[in-house]
């Protein structure tokens, strides 16, 4: 499968914003409520999508403090039908290139320890596990923190 997407910055007023909230609810392991999304401080977060015309193939939410050289990945989600197709990797690579242009030099994230698909994906992208945080999530699940320099 060869799908060419385009990296787009999404604001809460963008048409794709509600599609992303729906995708989060249905496809993300720990989705946020609409109220959670509406509380985001957009001066410190960037929502990026990988779009094929008007269709959201993937999205990622990054925590970004202006002038800080580290970006925090809060969410990444790829449409079920295009997982394993290379779309996630293209999205990742374009996102990292974009972050580098903003002055970002390192990335980190937390991922649930039994989300092996995501962990494998992050390892393929060059992230390394820093440590395991016991009972990180409210239901007691452990998380791995992963990081990389870019
Ligand atoms: C995480 C995500 C973005 C990765 O994108 P993807 O297209 O699925 O990733 P890829 O298929 O390129 O890579 C995943 C790797 O894990 C492997 N894998 C698939 N299912 C697996 C499983 N159950 N256990 C372990 N490995 C698995 C794949 O084979 C692949 O490795 P390979 O390329 O060596 O074959 C995507 O799966 C997703 O949106 N998941 C739901 C949301 C999510 O969990 N986000 C991360 C939260 S921190």
XYZ file of N, CA and C and ligand atoms in Angstrom, residues 27-29 76-79 82-86 88 109-112 115-118 120-122 124, ligand 1:
123
model
N -10.538 4.852 18.785
C -9.320 4.087 18.479
C -8.188 4.223 19.493
N -8.249 5.235 20.349
C -7.124 5.421 21.263
C -7.357 4.626 22.548
N -6.329 3.943 23.066
C -6.525 3.086 24.239
C -7.094 3.839 25.457
N -0.640 9.499 19.876
C -0.497 9.283 18.434
C -1.467 8.165 18.081
N -2.165 8.335 16.982
C -3.155 7.332 16.610
C -3.280 7.294 15.085
N -3.250 6.101 14.568
C -3.338 5.893 13.121
C -4.618 5.104 12.846
N -5.308 5.480 11.790
C -6.532 4.780 11.392
C -6.263 3.279 11.294
N -5.008 1.571 7.970
C -3.699 1.858 7.360
C -2.527 1.538 8.303
N -2.837 0.900 9.435
C -1.728 0.481 10.307
C -0.898 -0.586 9.598
N 0.371 -0.581 9.849
C 1.252 -1.574 9.230
C 1.521 -1.299 7.760
N 1.097 -0.134 7.260
C 1.232 0.144 5.817
C 2.396 1.085 5.519
N 3.018 1.627 6.585
C 4.061 2.635 6.368
C 3.535 4.045 6.608
N 2.140 5.240 9.301
C 2.555 5.722 10.622
C 4.007 6.195 10.574
N 7.964 10.246 25.706
C 6.564 9.822 25.772
C 6.418 8.782 26.879
N 5.163 8.524 27.225
C 4.845 7.390 28.098
C 3.927 6.473 27.305
N 4.136 5.187 27.460
C 3.295 4.207 26.764
C 2.998 3.070 27.738
N 1.753 2.606 27.660
C 1.347 1.518 28.549
C 2.221 0.295 28.267
N 1.159 -2.250 25.698
C 0.858 -1.824 24.315
C 2.082 -2.154 23.443
N 2.236 -3.460 23.176
C 3.469 -3.923 22.513
C 3.570 -3.426 21.076
N 2.432 -3.262 20.435
C 2.478 -2.748 19.055
C 3.072 -1.336 19.051
N 2.574 -0.499 19.959
C 3.093 0.874 20.009
C 4.575 0.870 20.399
N 6.799 -1.441 19.892
C 7.582 -1.867 18.720
C 7.717 -0.742 17.705
N 6.616 -0.040 17.503
C 6.642 1.071 16.552
C 7.643 2.133 17.013
N 7.584 2.511 18.291
C 8.493 3.540 18.798
C 9.953 3.078 18.691
N 11.158 1.086 16.462
C 11.547 1.218 15.044
C 11.881 2.669 14.707
C 0.833 2.814 17.730
C 0.540 3.029 16.247
C 0.568 4.515 15.937
C 1.665 2.357 15.436
O 1.389 2.437 14.065
P 1.359 1.049 13.197
O 1.109 1.407 11.788
O 0.415 0.123 13.879
O 2.869 0.583 13.426
P 3.693 -0.480 12.571
O 2.776 -1.572 12.077
O 4.532 0.238 11.586
O 4.673 -1.047 13.683
C 4.211 -1.839 14.738
C 5.104 -3.057 14.892
O 4.586 -3.892 15.954
C 4.272 -5.189 15.429
N 3.051 -5.650 16.077
C 1.793 -5.656 15.611
N 0.944 -6.154 16.517
C 1.699 -6.495 17.580
C 1.412 -7.070 18.837
N 0.163 -7.391 19.197
N 2.441 -7.287 19.685
C 3.691 -6.962 19.372
N 4.025 -6.401 18.179
C 3.038 -6.163 17.303
C 4.093 -4.990 13.959
O 4.300 -6.187 13.253
C 5.145 -3.933 13.658
O 6.463 -4.472 13.608
P 7.162 -4.841 12.182
O 7.166 -3.583 11.372
O 8.509 -5.299 12.596
O 6.287 -5.900 11.576
C -0.837 2.418 15.851
O -0.830 1.009 16.029
C -2.010 2.993 16.618
O -2.569 4.020 16.243
N -2.413 2.316 17.714
C -3.564 2.756 18.535
C -3.236 4.003 19.329
C -2.038 3.758 20.257
O -1.923 2.714 20.914
N -1.161 4.786 20.302
C 0.023 4.754 21.136
C -0.327 5.105 22.530
S 1.095 5.596 23.442
